[in-house]
XYZ file of C-alpha atoms in Angstrom:
235
model
C 1.550 75.321 -7.076
C 1.727 73.568 -9.767
C -0.291 70.743 -9.998
C 0.806 67.473 -11.651
C -0.885 65.885 -14.138
C -1.821 62.251 -13.518
C -0.709 58.762 -15.821
C -4.077 58.667 -16.714
C -2.725 56.503 -19.798
C -1.290 53.938 -17.463
C -4.543 53.556 -15.824
C -7.001 53.518 -18.491
C -4.357 50.942 -20.037
C -5.466 48.801 -16.818
C -9.276 48.508 -16.460
C -8.910 48.283 -21.195
C -6.715 44.927 -19.709
C -9.762 43.950 -17.025
C -12.152 44.479 -19.100
C -10.835 42.352 -21.715
C -10.335 39.580 -19.665
C -13.781 39.454 -17.893
C -14.976 39.445 -21.779
C -12.575 36.897 -22.600
C -14.239 34.517 -19.607
C -17.547 34.337 -19.531
C -19.528 33.482 -16.428
C -20.442 29.898 -16.714
C -24.404 28.746 -15.146
C -25.913 25.125 -14.659
C -23.252 23.691 -12.834
C -23.503 20.668 -10.770
C -21.209 18.571 -9.349
C -21.182 14.423 -9.317
C -19.701 11.922 -7.352
C -19.974 8.184 -8.020
C -17.990 4.847 -7.394
C -17.286 1.490 -8.225
C -15.758 -0.589 -5.835
C -14.966 -4.385 -5.524
C -13.675 -7.254 -3.559
C -9.970 -8.604 -4.670
C -8.426 -11.839 -2.875
C -5.029 -11.455 -2.187
C -2.363 -13.138 -4.533
C 0.961 -12.809 -2.543
C 2.117 -14.082 0.411
C 4.752 -13.503 2.277
C 6.157 -14.480 5.724
C 9.242 -13.863 7.043
C 11.773 -16.825 9.816
C 14.169 -15.580 12.072
C 16.822 -17.487 13.946
C 17.719 -15.559 16.813
C 20.742 -16.678 20.074
C 22.473 -15.355 22.691
C 26.457 -16.211 23.136
C 29.785 -14.859 25.232
C 30.974 -15.338 22.061
C 30.215 -12.997 19.053
C 32.100 -14.962 16.128
C 30.461 -18.016 17.535
C 27.389 -16.484 17.862
C 27.668 -15.142 14.386
C 28.585 -18.638 13.206
C 25.945 -20.270 14.723
C 23.791 -18.030 13.275
C 25.406 -18.354 9.682
C 25.042 -21.826 10.160
C 20.731 -21.758 10.513
C 19.745 -19.370 7.999
C 21.963 -20.887 4.890
C 20.444 -24.594 6.041
C 17.193 -22.996 6.081
C 17.865 -21.032 2.904
C 19.161 -24.227 1.487
C 16.045 -26.395 2.417
C 13.994 -23.254 0.414
C 15.400 -22.911 -2.655
C 14.500 -26.741 -3.580
C 11.251 -25.232 -3.888
C 10.446 -24.413 -7.009
C 6.920 -22.527 -6.722
C 8.415 -20.241 -4.058
C 11.088 -16.796 -3.834
C 13.492 -17.307 -1.491
C 15.861 -14.259 -0.365
C 17.591 -13.092 2.551
C 16.292 -10.677 4.895
C 17.821 -8.179 7.551
C 20.358 -8.880 10.195
C 21.404 -7.719 13.484
C 23.310 -7.764 16.767
C 23.728 -6.699 19.999
C 25.031 -6.118 23.154
C 23.740 -8.096 26.170
C 24.597 -6.011 29.037
C 24.482 -6.793 33.381
C 21.658 -6.024 35.730
C 23.158 -2.755 36.208
C 23.408 -2.104 32.678
C 27.826 -1.467 32.773
C 29.513 -4.512 31.497
C 28.686 -6.298 28.836
C 27.963 -9.847 29.434
C 27.274 -11.606 26.513
C 26.323 -10.966 22.739
C 22.261 -11.145 21.089
C 22.166 -12.276 17.097
C 19.157 -12.506 15.025
C 18.708 -12.726 11.032
C 15.806 -13.221 8.709
C 14.822 -15.153 5.425
C 12.515 -14.411 3.641
C 9.736 -16.790 1.272
C 7.481 -15.097 -0.883
C 4.697 -15.877 -3.649
C 1.578 -17.188 -5.069
C 1.412 -20.974 -4.117
C -0.123 -20.869 -0.647
C 0.286 -24.397 0.183
C 3.428 -24.407 -1.849
C 4.641 -21.596 1.481
C 2.652 -22.662 4.373
C 4.183 -26.232 3.499
C 8.003 -25.127 3.762
C 7.053 -22.563 6.317
C 6.171 -25.862 8.712
C 8.863 -27.553 7.486
C 11.228 -24.539 9.147
C 9.778 -23.668 11.945
C 11.130 -26.746 13.394
C 14.860 -24.740 13.783
C 13.019 -20.848 12.718
C 10.808 -18.859 14.215
C 7.882 -16.738 12.675
C 8.174 -13.215 12.969
C 5.303 -11.589 10.370
C 2.863 -13.116 7.686
C 1.305 -11.248 5.649
C -1.292 -11.074 2.707
C -1.536 -8.624 -0.200
C -2.488 -8.465 -3.816
C -0.008 -7.450 -6.873
C 1.286 -4.747 -8.575
C -0.565 -6.505 -12.159
C -4.038 -7.599 -10.393
C -4.082 -4.091 -8.902
C -3.348 -2.711 -12.503
C -6.073 -4.742 -13.877
C -8.565 -4.646 -10.964
C -8.401 -0.830 -11.713
C -8.901 -0.282 -15.104
C -11.600 -2.621 -14.880
C -13.365 -0.021 -12.029
C -11.902 2.823 -13.905
C -14.178 2.249 -16.426
C -17.712 1.593 -14.466
C -16.659 4.955 -12.163
C -16.849 7.056 -15.812
C -19.984 5.112 -16.707
C -21.571 5.909 -13.015
C -20.516 9.359 -13.403
C -22.360 10.039 -16.868
C -25.519 8.021 -15.032
C -25.576 10.506 -12.841
C -24.964 13.390 -14.891
C -28.049 11.815 -17.411
C -30.401 11.733 -14.333
C -29.478 15.436 -13.074
C -29.942 16.823 -16.887
C -33.545 14.951 -17.086
C -34.138 16.429 -13.981
C -33.257 19.667 -14.120
C -35.117 19.442 -18.174
C -32.131 20.358 -20.286
C -31.432 19.005 -23.303
C -27.577 17.628 -22.273
C -24.808 18.385 -20.501
C -20.780 18.702 -21.209
C -18.306 17.586 -18.278
C -16.190 20.887 -17.419
C -13.597 18.497 -15.133
C -13.151 15.657 -14.087
C -10.570 13.984 -11.338
C -10.024 9.950 -10.784
C -9.094 8.367 -7.883
C -8.213 5.370 -6.643
C -8.320 3.546 -3.255
C -6.246 0.675 -1.966
C -7.101 -1.330 1.902
C -4.002 -2.405 3.623
C -3.026 -5.921 3.094
C -3.668 -7.855 6.690
C -1.002 -9.073 9.160
C -0.702 -11.288 11.263
C 0.727 -10.293 14.998
C 0.771 -10.646 18.783
C -0.594 -13.795 19.675
C -2.634 -14.652 15.886
C 0.797 -15.033 14.721
C 1.711 -17.591 17.755
C -1.664 -19.766 17.157
C -0.377 -19.920 13.157
C 3.129 -20.553 14.094
C 1.935 -23.554 16.271
C -0.585 -25.174 14.013
C 1.469 -24.193 11.160
C 4.042 -26.744 13.155
C 2.042 -29.655 14.054
C -0.121 -29.543 10.758
C 0.729 -27.146 7.593
C -3.271 -25.823 7.587
C -4.246 -24.293 4.601
C -4.199 -20.417 4.965
C -6.634 -17.517 3.337
C -5.603 -15.019 2.453
C -8.136 -12.540 2.419
C -9.529 -9.795 0.814
C -9.079 -6.082 -0.424
C -11.401 -3.579 -1.261
C -10.437 -1.751 -4.345
C -12.056 1.951 -5.239
C -12.069 3.908 -8.101
C -14.020 7.128 -6.869
C -15.150 10.073 -10.076
C -15.347 13.330 -8.683
C -16.402 16.022 -11.418
C -18.839 18.798 -12.767
C -20.938 19.001 -15.289
C -22.706 21.930 -17.061
C -25.616 21.571 -17.904
C -27.191 22.839 -21.628
C -30.798 23.977 -23.340
C -32.079 25.427 -19.716
């Protein structure tokens, strides 16, 4: 029986490549993972109100005409206020069935208008005026994109400074002469804006219709976290 030679050349080549890779990536020591963050509560600067008209009628054409007239009148009134943005919202129509759910006995239609802006007093007063013909569907307060971006930029610098301060503490505590940042990741967190629902919404609508009170928009917590690794040198 004749023995076949093994392809040692390929084996030696693979071992050489592994050795070269190991030499090109030296082991790193004295690495420490750190976390730091900066946060700030920011007042909501945008208010958004959704008002709706809803009615029921056996004649879908008359129903549509009624809803359209109510919404158009509300839009005309709202557009007189130049401190707010006004737009049409969603609109839907659905059949109404009898008790056995077999025959259509009428139609129910609903249409919305949306009021939005940064002048809470103007939106509150306009909402109170329109609640005579419309109903309150939803009210939301939020932080505008510009304010959120500006806040994140400020907090990003603060988070980095906090990370560097902790890096200095670790370096001194370990007796190192200095450090270098191996990697650093910055992440932002933003609390969702508050919303009025259920009984709160009904109570607020009643108050607005009677007196148009001032409205507090609340706050959001913006947080920027810095997570990374440093390598302490001079140990």
